[in-house]
């Protein structure tokens, strides 16, 4: 498919490069683009040749883009295209829709220094729009089918190295064992035993506490007997 876009009218001229040094456009500098001048009218045109294959394919690997768009990610050398009646109709409507979308600029496609990407996205959207409309309206066999797509969420994948895990476990066991051996070597038998002074003090407190409880019980019993008699 060939595309021609009129850029400027320079009139009839014998200059070698009459379509260079043009004013900047929304695509930036256009001097590096291929140009063609119409000799009898003196009009400068951009021209481009686009080759593409259109058809219907069943995707085995897709990317979820939005609620209405799922993009095929299958490598081109593995794609198998099948015939479809709406492909030819969509190709017939492609020039008109490209002109309408470009004039409306409703897609907000980036243009500056991006003429190749702009044309690629414009072709894709101008083709998918009529094909999607015809497919949803007239392919009755697809109406009852329901597809569910869940957006992918990026996650971090952890890779565990068994060598690092077992080395960390060995270091932990080594620290525990070395600490135990250090306690055995450093501590003496007398360091573990409780001092005799503390034991005597605790025993005295226990005895005094017992006598206090007995005295309190006996006084309470005498008071109750006096009240009764």
Coordinates of N, CA and C in Angstrom, one line a residue:
X1 N 0.8 -1.2 0.0 CA 0.0 0.0 0.0 C 0.9 1.2 0.0
X2 N 0.6 2.2 -0.9 CA 1.4 3.4 -1.0 C 0.6 4.6 -0.5
X3 N 1.3 5.5 0.2 CA 0.7 6.7 0.8 C 1.4 7.9 0.2
X4 N 0.6 8.9 -0.1 CA 1.1 10.2 -0.6 C 0.5 11.3 0.2
X5 N 1.4 12.2 0.7 CA 0.9 13.4 1.4 C 1.5 14.6 0.8
X6 N 0.7 15.6 0.4 CA 1.2 16.8 -0.1 C 1.8 17.7 1.0
X7 N 3.0 18.1 0.8 CA 3.7 18.9 1.8 C 3.7 20.4 1.5
X8 N 4.1 20.7 0.2 CA 4.3 22.1 -0.1 C 4.2 22.2 -1.7
X9 N 3.8 23.4 -2.1 CA 3.8 23.7 -3.5 C 4.9 24.7 -3.8
X10 N 5.8 24.2 -4.6 CA 7.0 25.0 -5.0 C 7.0 25.5 -6.4
X11 N 6.0 25.1 -7.2 CA 6.0 25.6 -8.5 C 7.0 24.8 -9.4
X12 N 7.0 25.2 -10.7 CA 7.9 24.5 -11.6 C 9.3 25.1 -11.4
X13 N 10.2 24.2 -11.2 CA 11.6 24.6 -10.9 C 12.6 23.6 -11.4
X14 N 13.8 24.0 -11.7 CA 14.8 23.1 -12.2 C 15.9 22.8 -11.1
X15 N 15.6 23.1 -9.8 CA 16.5 22.9 -8.8 C 16.6 21.4 -8.5
X16 N 17.8 20.9 -8.1 CA 18.1 19.5 -7.9 C 17.3 19.0 -6.7
X17 N 17.1 19.8 -5.6 CA 16.4 19.3 -4.5 C 15.3 20.4 -4.1
X18 N 14.3 20.5 -4.8 CA 13.3 21.6 -4.5 C 12.5 21.3 -3.3
X19 N 12.4 20.0 -2.8 CA 11.6 19.7 -1.7 C 12.4 19.5 -0.4
X20 N 13.5 20.2 -0.3 CA 14.3 20.2 0.9 C 14.2 21.5 1.6
X21 N 14.7 21.6 2.8 CA 14.7 22.9 3.6 C 13.2 23.3 3.8
X22 N 12.4 22.4 4.0 CA 11.0 22.7 4.2 C 10.7 23.2 5.7
X23 N 9.6 23.8 5.9 CA 9.3 24.3 7.2 C 9.0 23.1 8.1
X24 N 9.4 23.2 9.4 CA 9.1 22.1 10.3 C 7.6 21.8 10.5
X25 N 7.3 20.5 10.7 CA 5.9 20.1 10.8 C 5.7 19.5 12.2
X26 N 4.6 18.9 12.4 CA 4.3 18.2 13.7 C 5.2 17.0 13.9
X27 N 5.9 16.5 12.8 CA 6.8 15.4 12.9 C 8.2 15.9 13.0
X28 N 8.5 17.2 13.2 CA 9.8 17.7 13.3 C 10.4 18.0 11.9
X29 N 11.7 17.8 11.8 CA 12.4 18.0 10.5 C 12.0 16.9 9.6
X30 N 11.6 17.3 8.3 CA 11.2 16.3 7.4 C 12.1 16.2 6.2
X31 N 13.3 16.8 6.3 CA 14.2 16.7 5.1 C 14.8 15.4 4.9
X32 N 14.8 14.5 5.9 CA 15.4 13.2 5.7 C 14.4 12.2 5.1
X33 N 13.1 12.6 5.0 CA 12.1 11.7 4.5 C 12.2 11.7 2.9
X34 N 11.7 10.5 2.4 CA 11.6 10.4 1.0 C 10.6 11.4 0.4
X35 N 11.0 12.1 -0.7 CA 10.1 13.1 -1.3 C 9.9 12.8 -2.8
X36 N 8.8 13.4 -3.3 CA 8.6 13.3 -4.7 C 7.9 14.6 -5.2
X37 N 8.4 15.1 -6.3 CA 7.8 16.4 -6.8 C 7.1 16.1 -8.1
X38 N 5.9 16.6 -8.2 CA 5.1 16.5 -9.4 C 5.6 17.5 -10.4
X39 N 6.1 17.0 -11.4 CA 6.8 17.9 -12.4 C 5.9 18.9 -13.0
X40 N 4.7 18.5 -13.4 CA 3.8 19.4 -14.2 C 3.1 20.4 -13.3
X41 N 3.0 20.1 -11.9 CA 2.4 21.1 -11.1 C 3.3 21.7 -10.0
X42 N 4.4 21.0 -9.8 CA 5.4 21.5 -8.8 C 4.9 21.3 -7.4
X43 N 4.2 20.2 -7.1 CA 3.8 19.9 -5.7 C 4.8 18.9 -5.1
X44 N 5.2 19.2 -3.8 CA 6.0 18.3 -3.1 C 5.2 17.3 -2.3
X45 N 5.5 16.0 -2.4 CA 4.8 15.0 -1.7 C 5.7 14.2 -0.8
X46 N 5.2 13.7 0.3 CA 5.9 12.6 1.0 C 5.3 11.3 0.4
X47 N 6.1 10.3 0.4 CA 5.5 9.1 0.0 C 6.1 7.9 0.9
X48 N 5.3 6.9 1.0 CA 5.6 5.8 1.8 C 5.0 4.5 1.3
X49 N 5.7 3.4 1.4 CA 5.2 2.1 0.9 C 5.1 1.2 2.2
X50 N 3.9 0.7 2.4 CA 3.6 -0.1 3.6 C 3.1 -1.4 3.1
X51 N 3.8 -2.5 3.6 CA 3.3 -3.9 3.3 C 2.8 -4.5 4.6
X52 N 1.6 -5.0 4.6 CA 1.1 -5.7 5.8 C 0.2 -6.8 5.4
X53 N 0.0 -7.7 6.3 CA -0.9 -8.9 6.1 C -2.0 -8.8 7.1
X54 N -3.2 -8.9 6.6 CA -4.4 -8.8 7.5 C -5.2 -10.1 7.4
X55 N -5.7 -10.5 8.5 CA -6.5 -11.8 8.6 C -6.9 -12.0 10.0
X56 N -7.4 -13.2 10.3 CA -7.8 -13.6 11.6 C -7.0 -14.8 12.1
X57 N -6.5 -14.7 13.3 CA -5.7 -15.7 13.9 C -6.1 -16.0 15.3
X58 N -5.9 -17.2 15.7 CA -6.2 -17.6 17.1 C -4.9 -17.4 17.9
X59 N -4.9 -16.5 18.9 CA -3.7 -16.2 19.6 C -3.5 -17.2 20.8
X60 N -2.3 -17.7 20.9 CA -1.9 -18.5 22.1 C -1.2 -17.7 23.1
X61 N -0.8 -16.5 22.8 CA 0.0 -15.7 23.7 C -0.4 -14.2 23.5
X62 N -1.1 -13.6 24.5 CA -1.7 -12.3 24.3 C -1.3 -11.4 25.5
X63 N -1.4 -10.1 25.3 CA -1.2 -9.1 26.3 C -2.5 -8.3 26.5
X64 N -2.9 -8.2 27.8 CA -4.1 -7.5 28.1 C -3.7 -6.0 28.2
X65 N -4.4 -5.2 27.3 CA -4.1 -3.8 27.2 C -5.2 -2.9 27.9
X66 N -6.4 -3.3 27.6 CA -7.6 -2.6 28.3 C -8.8 -3.5 28.2
X67 N -9.9 -3.0 28.7 CA -11.1 -3.8 28.8 C -11.6 -4.3 27.4
X68 N -11.2 -3.6 26.3 CA -11.6 -4.0 25.0 C -10.5 -4.4 24.0
X69 N -9.3 -4.3 24.5 CA -8.1 -4.6 23.6 C -7.2 -5.6 24.3
X70 N -7.0 -6.7 23.5 CA -6.0 -7.7 23.9 C -5.1 -7.9 22.7
X71 N -3.8 -7.7 22.9 CA -2.9 -7.7 21.7 C -2.2 -9.0 21.6
X72 N -2.1 -9.5 20.4 CA -1.4 -10.8 20.1 C 0.1 -10.6 20.3
X73 N 0.7 -11.5 21.0 CA 2.1 -11.5 21.2 C 2.8 -12.7 20.6
X74 N 2.1 -13.4 19.7 CA 2.7 -14.6 19.1 C 3.8 -14.1 18.1
X75 N 5.0 -14.7 18.0 CA 5.9 -14.3 17.0 C 5.4 -14.4 15.6
X76 N 5.7 -13.5 14.7 CA 5.1 -13.4 13.4 C 5.4 -14.7 12.6
X77 N 6.5 -15.3 12.8 CA 6.8 -16.5 12.0 C 6.0 -17.7 12.4
X78 N 5.3 -17.6 13.5 CA 4.4 -18.7 14.0 C 2.9 -18.4 13.9
X79 N 2.6 -17.2 13.4 CA 1.2 -16.8 13.2 C 0.6 -17.5 12.0
X80 N -0.6 -18.0 12.1 CA -1.3 -18.6 11.0 C -2.6 -17.8 10.8
X81 N -2.7 -17.1 9.6 CA -3.8 -16.3 9.3 C -4.9 -17.1 8.5
X82 N -6.1 -16.8 8.9 CA -7.3 -17.4 8.3 C -8.1 -16.4 7.6
X83 N -8.8 -16.8 6.6 CA -9.6 -15.8 5.8 C -10.8 -15.4 6.6
X84 N -11.3 -14.2 6.4 CA -12.4 -13.6 7.1 C -13.1 -12.6 6.2
X85 N -14.5 -12.6 6.1 CA -15.1 -11.7 5.2 C -15.0 -10.2 5.6
X86 N -14.7 -9.9 6.8 CA -14.6 -8.5 7.2 C -13.2 -7.9 7.0
X87 N -12.2 -8.7 6.6 CA -10.9 -8.2 6.4 C -10.9 -7.3 5.1
X88 N -11.5 -7.8 4.1 CA -11.5 -7.0 2.8 C -12.3 -5.7 3.0
X89 N -13.4 -5.8 3.7 CA -14.2 -4.6 4.0 C -13.4 -3.5 4.8
X90 N -12.7 -4.0 5.8 CA -11.9 -3.1 6.6 C -10.8 -2.5 5.8
X91 N -10.2 -3.2 4.9 CA -9.2 -2.6 4.1 C -9.7 -1.6 3.1
X92 N -11.0 -1.8 2.7 CA -11.6 -0.7 1.8 C -11.8 0.6 2.6
X93 N -12.2 0.4 3.8 CA -12.5 1.6 4.7 C -11.2 2.2 5.3
X94 N -10.1 1.6 5.1 CA -8.9 2.0 5.8 C -8.4 3.5 5.4
X95 N -8.4 3.8 4.1 CA -8.0 5.2 3.8 C -8.9 6.3 4.4
X96 N -10.2 6.1 4.3 CA -11.1 7.1 4.9 C -11.0 7.2 6.4
X97 N -10.9 6.1 7.1 CA -10.7 6.2 8.5 C -9.4 6.8 8.9
X98 N -8.3 6.5 8.2 CA -7.1 7.1 8.5 C -7.1 8.6 8.4
X99 N -7.8 9.1 7.4 CA -7.9 10.5 7.2 C -8.7 11.1 8.3
X100 N -9.8 10.5 8.7 CA -10.7 11.0 9.7 C -10.0 11.0 11.1
X101 N -9.3 9.9 11.4 CA -8.6 9.9 12.7 C -7.5 10.8 12.8
X102 N -6.7 11.0 11.7 CA -5.6 11.9 11.7 C -6.1 13.4 11.8
X103 N -7.2 13.7 11.2 CA -7.8 15.1 11.3 C -8.3 15.4 12.7
X104 N -9.1 14.4 13.2 CA -9.7 14.6 14.6 C -8.6 14.6 15.7
X105 N -7.5 13.8 15.4 CA -6.5 13.6 16.4 C -7.0 13.1 17.8
X106 N -8.0 12.3 17.7 CA -8.7 11.8 18.9 C -7.9 10.8 19.7
X107 N -6.9 10.2 19.0 CA -6.1 9.1 19.6 C -4.9 9.7 20.4
X108 N -4.5 11.0 20.1 CA -3.4 11.6 20.8 C -2.1 10.8 20.6
X109 N -1.9 10.4 19.3 CA -0.7 9.6 19.0 C 0.5 10.6 19.0
X110 N 1.7 10.2 19.6 CA 2.9 11.0 19.5 C 3.3 11.2 18.1
X111 N 3.7 12.4 17.7 CA 4.1 12.7 16.3 C 5.5 13.1 16.2
X112 N 6.1 13.9 17.1 CA 7.4 14.5 16.9 C 8.5 13.5 16.8
X113 N 9.2 13.5 15.7 CA 10.3 12.6 15.4 C 9.8 11.1 15.5
X114 N 8.6 10.9 15.1 CA 8.0 9.5 15.3 C 7.0 9.2 14.2
X115 N 7.4 9.6 13.0 CA 6.5 9.4 11.9 C 6.3 7.9 11.6
X116 N 7.3 7.1 11.7 CA 7.1 5.6 11.5 C 6.1 5.0 12.6
X117 N 6.3 5.4 13.8 CA 5.4 4.9 14.9 C 4.0 5.4 14.7
X118 N 3.9 6.7 14.3 CA 2.6 7.3 14.1 C 1.8 6.6 13.0
X119 N 2.5 6.3 11.9 CA 1.8 5.6 10.8 C 1.4 4.2 11.2
X120 N 2.3 3.5 12.0 CA 2.0 2.2 12.4 C 0.8 2.1 13.3
X121 N 0.7 3.0 14.3 CA -0.4 3.0 15.2 C -1.7 3.5 14.5
X122 N -1.5 4.4 13.6 CA -2.7 4.9 12.8 C -3.3 3.8 12.0
X123 N -2.4 3.0 11.3 CA -2.9 1.9 10.5 C -3.6 0.9 11.4
X124 N -3.0 0.6 12.5 CA -3.6 -0.5 13.4 C -5.0 -0.1 13.9
X125 N -5.1 1.2 14.4 CA -6.4 1.6 14.9 C -7.4 1.8 13.8
X126 N -7.0 2.3 12.6 CA -8.0 2.4 11.5 C -8.4 1.1 11.0
X127 N -7.6 0.1 11.1 CA -8.1 -1.2 10.6 C -8.9 -1.9 11.7
X128 N -8.5 -1.9 12.9 CA -9.3 -2.6 14.0 C -10.6 -2.0 14.2
X129 N -10.8 -0.7 14.0 CA -12.1 -0.1 14.3 C -13.2 -0.7 13.5
X130 N -13.1 -0.7 12.1 CA -14.2 -1.3 11.3 C -14.3 -2.8 11.5
X131 N -13.2 -3.5 11.6 CA -13.3 -5.0 11.8 C -14.0 -5.3 13.1
X132 N -13.7 -4.6 14.2 CA -14.3 -4.9 15.4 C -15.8 -4.6 15.4
X133 N -16.2 -3.5 14.7 CA -17.6 -3.2 14.6 C -18.4 -4.3 13.8
X134 N -17.8 -4.7 12.6 CA -18.5 -5.7 11.8 C -18.5 -7.0 12.6
X135 N -17.5 -7.4 13.2 CA -17.4 -8.7 13.9 C -18.4 -8.7 15.1
X136 N -18.5 -7.7 15.8 CA -19.5 -7.7 16.9 C -20.9 -7.6 16.5
X137 N -21.2 -7.0 15.3 CA -22.5 -6.8 14.8 C -23.1 -7.9 14.0
X138 N -22.3 -8.6 13.3 CA -22.8 -9.6 12.3 C -22.3 -11.0 12.5
X139 N -21.3 -11.2 13.3 CA -20.9 -12.6 13.6 C -21.7 -13.1 14.8
X140 N -22.8 -13.7 14.5 CA -23.8 -14.1 15.5 C -23.2 -15.3 16.4
X141 N -22.3 -16.1 15.8 CA -21.8 -17.2 16.5 C -20.9 -16.8 17.7
X142 N -20.4 -15.5 17.7 CA -19.5 -15.0 18.8 C -20.3 -14.3 19.9
X143 N -21.6 -14.0 19.7 CA -22.3 -13.2 20.6 C -22.4 -14.0 22.0
X144 N -22.7 -15.3 21.9 CA -22.9 -16.0 23.2 C -21.6 -16.3 23.9
X145 N -20.5 -16.1 23.3 CA -19.2 -16.4 24.0 C -18.8 -15.3 24.9
X146 N -18.3 -15.7 26.0 CA -17.9 -14.7 27.0 C -16.4 -15.0 27.4
X147 N -15.6 -14.0 27.3 CA -14.2 -14.1 27.6 C -13.9 -13.3 28.8
X148 N -13.0 -13.8 29.7 CA -12.6 -13.0 30.8 C -11.1 -12.8 30.8
X149 N -10.7 -11.6 30.9 CA -9.3 -11.3 30.9 C -8.9 -10.6 32.2
X150 N -7.9 -11.0 32.8 CA -7.4 -10.4 34.1 C -6.1 -9.7 33.8
X151 N -6.0 -8.5 34.2 CA -4.7 -7.8 34.0 C -3.6 -8.4 34.7
X152 N -2.4 -8.5 34.1 CA -1.3 -9.1 34.7 C -0.6 -8.1 35.7
X153 N -0.2 -8.7 36.8 CA 0.5 -7.9 37.9 C 1.9 -8.3 38.0
X154 N 2.8 -7.4 37.9 CA 4.2 -7.7 38.0 C 4.6 -8.1 39.4
X155 N 5.3 -9.2 39.5 CA 5.7 -9.7 40.8 C 7.2 -10.0 40.7
X156 N 7.8 -10.0 41.9 CA 9.3 -10.3 42.0 C 9.4 -11.8 42.3
X157 N 10.2 -12.5 41.5 CA 10.5 -13.9 41.7 C 11.8 -14.1 42.4
X158 N 11.7 -14.8 43.6 CA 12.9 -15.0 44.4 C 13.5 -16.3 44.0
X159 N 14.8 -16.3 43.8 CA 15.5 -17.5 43.5 C 16.4 -17.9 44.8
X160 N 16.1 -19.1 45.3 CA 16.8 -19.6 46.5 C 18.0 -20.5 46.1
X161 N 19.1 -20.2 46.6 CA 20.3 -21.0 46.4 C 20.5 -21.9 47.6
X162 N 20.5 -23.2 47.3 CA 20.7 -24.2 48.4 C 22.0 -24.1 49.1
X163 N 23.0 -23.7 48.3 CA 24.4 -23.6 48.9 C 24.4 -22.5 49.9
X164 N 23.7 -21.3 49.6 CA 23.7 -20.2 50.5 C 22.8 -20.5 51.8
X165 N 21.7 -21.3 51.5 CA 20.9 -21.6 52.7 C 21.6 -22.5 53.7
X166 N 22.3 -23.6 53.1 CA 22.9 -24.5 54.0 C 24.2 -23.9 54.7
X167 N 24.8 -23.0 53.9 CA 26.0 -22.3 54.6 C 25.5 -21.4 55.7
X168 N 24.4 -20.7 55.5 CA 23.8 -19.9 56.6 C 23.4 -20.7 57.8
X169 N 22.8 -21.9 57.5 CA 22.4 -22.8 58.6 C 23.7 -23.3 59.3
X170 N 24.7 -23.6 58.6 CA 26.0 -24.1 59.2 C 26.6 -23.0 60.1
X171 N 26.5 -21.7 59.7 CA 27.1 -20.6 60.5 C 26.3 -20.5 61.8
X172 N 24.9 -20.6 61.7 CA 24.1 -20.5 62.9 C 24.4 -21.6 63.9
X173 N 24.5 -22.8 63.4 CA 24.9 -24.0 64.3 C 26.3 -23.8 64.9
X174 N 27.2 -23.3 64.1 CA 28.5 -23.1 64.6 C 28.6 -22.0 65.7
X175 N 27.8 -21.0 65.5 CA 27.8 -19.9 66.6 C 27.1 -20.5 67.8
X176 N 26.1 -21.3 67.7 CA 25.4 -21.9 68.9 C 26.4 -22.8 69.6
X177 N 27.0 -23.7 68.8 CA 27.9 -24.7 69.5 C 29.1 -24.0 70.1
X178 N 29.7 -23.0 69.4 CA 30.9 -22.3 70.0 C 30.5 -21.5 71.3
X179 N 29.3 -21.0 71.3 CA 28.8 -20.3 72.5 C 28.7 -21.3 73.7
X180 N 28.1 -22.5 73.4 CA 28.0 -23.5 74.5 C 29.4 -23.9 75.0
X181 N 30.3 -24.2 74.1 CA 31.6 -24.6 74.5 C 32.3 -23.5 75.3
X182 N 32.1 -22.3 74.9 CA 32.7 -21.2 75.6 C 32.2 -21.1 77.1
X183 N 30.9 -21.3 77.2 CA 30.3 -21.3 78.6 C 30.9 -22.4 79.4
X184 N 31.1 -23.6 78.8 CA 31.6 -24.8 79.6 C 33.0 -24.5 80.0
X185 N 33.8 -23.8 79.1 CA 35.2 -23.6 79.5 C 35.4 -22.5 80.5
X186 N 34.6 -21.4 80.3 CA 34.8 -20.2 81.2 C 34.1 -20.4 82.6
X187 N 32.9 -20.9 82.6 CA 32.2 -21.0 83.9 C 32.7 -22.1 84.8
X188 N 32.8 -21.9 86.1 CA 33.2 -22.8 87.1 C 32.0 -23.4 87.8
X189 N 32.2 -24.5 88.6 CA 31.1 -25.1 89.3 C 30.6 -24.1 90.4
X190 N 31.4 -23.3 91.0 CA 30.9 -22.4 92.0 C 30.2 -21.2 91.4
X191 N 30.4 -20.9 90.1 CA 29.6 -19.8 89.4 C 28.2 -20.2 89.2
X192 N 27.9 -21.5 89.1 CA 26.5 -21.9 88.9 C 25.8 -22.1 90.2
X193 N 26.4 -22.4 91.3 CA 25.8 -22.6 92.6 C 25.3 -21.2 93.2
X194 N 24.2 -21.3 94.0 CA 23.7 -20.1 94.7 C 24.5 -19.9 96.0
X195 N 24.9 -18.7 96.3 CA 25.7 -18.4 97.5 C 24.9 -18.8 98.8
X196 N 25.7 -19.3 99.8 CA 25.1 -19.7 101.0 C 24.4 -18.6 101.8
X197 N 24.9 -17.4 101.7 CA 24.3 -16.3 102.4 C 22.9 -16.0 101.9
X198 N 22.7 -16.1 100.6 CA 21.4 -15.9 100.0 C 20.4 -17.0 100.4
X199 N 20.9 -18.2 100.4 CA 20.0 -19.3 100.9 C 19.5 -19.1 102.3
X200 N 20.4 -18.7 103.2 CA 20.0 -18.5 104.6 C 19.0 -17.4 104.7
X201 N 19.2 -16.3 104.0 CA 18.3 -15.2 104.0 C 16.9 -15.6 103.5
X202 N 16.9 -16.4 102.5 CA 15.6 -16.8 101.9 C 14.9 -17.7 102.9
X203 N 15.6 -18.6 103.6 CA 15.0 -19.5 104.6 C 14.5 -18.8 105.8
X204 N 15.2 -17.8 106.2 CA 14.7 -17.0 107.3 C 13.5 -16.2 107.0
X205 N 13.4 -15.7 105.8 CA 12.2 -15.0 105.4 C 11.0 -16.0 105.3
X206 N 11.2 -17.2 104.8 CA 10.1 -18.1 104.8 C 9.6 -18.5 106.2
X207 N 10.6 -18.7 107.1 CA 10.2 -19.1 108.5 C 9.4 -18.0 109.1
X208 N 9.8 -16.7 109.0 CA 9.1 -15.6 109.6 C 7.8 -15.5 109.0
X209 N 7.6 -15.7 107.7 CA 6.3 -15.6 107.1 C 5.4 -16.6 107.6
X210 N 5.9 -17.8 107.9 CA 5.0 -18.9 108.4 C 4.5 -18.6 109.8
X211 N 5.4 -18.1 110.7 CA 5.0 -17.7 112.0 C 4.0 -16.6 112.0
X212 N 4.2 -15.6 111.2 CA 3.2 -14.5 111.1 C 1.8 -15.0 110.7
X213 N 1.8 -16.0 109.8 CA 0.5 -16.5 109.3 C -0.2 -17.3 110.5
X214 N 0.6 -18.1 111.2 CA 0.1 -18.8 112.3 C -0.5 -17.9 113.4
X215 N 0.3 -16.9 113.8 CA -0.2 -15.9 114.8 C -1.4 -15.2 114.4
X216 N -1.5 -14.9 113.1 CA -2.8 -14.2 112.6 C -4.0 -15.2 112.7
X217 N -3.8 -16.4 112.3 CA -4.9 -17.4 112.4 C -5.3 -17.6 113.9
X218 N -4.3 -17.7 114.8 CA -4.7 -18.0 116.2 C -5.4 -16.8 116.8
X219 N -5.0 -15.6 116.5 CA -5.7 -14.4 117.0 C -7.1 -14.3 116.5
X220 N -7.3 -14.6 115.2 CA -8.7 -14.6 114.6 C -9.5 -15.7 115.3
X221 N -9.0 -16.9 115.6 CA -9.7 -17.9 116.2 C -10.2 -17.5 117.6
X222 N -9.3 -16.9 118.4 CA -9.6 -16.5 119.7 C -10.7 -15.4 119.7
X223 N -10.7 -14.5 118.8 CA -11.7 -13.5 118.6 C -13.1 -14.1 118.4
X224 N -13.1 -15.1 117.5 CA -14.4 -15.8 117.2 C -14.9 -16.5 118.4
X225 N -14.0 -17.2 119.2 CA -14.5 -17.9 120.4 C -15.1 -16.9 121.4
X226 N -14.4 -15.8 121.6 CA -14.9 -14.8 122.5 C -16.3 -14.3 122.1
X227 N -16.5 -14.1 120.8 CA -17.8 -13.6 120.4 C -18.9 -14.6 120.6
X228 N -18.5 -15.9 120.5 CA -19.6 -16.9 120.7 C -20.0 -17.0 122.1
X229 N -19.0 -17.0 123.0 CA -19.3 -17.2 124.5 C -19.5 -15.8 125.1

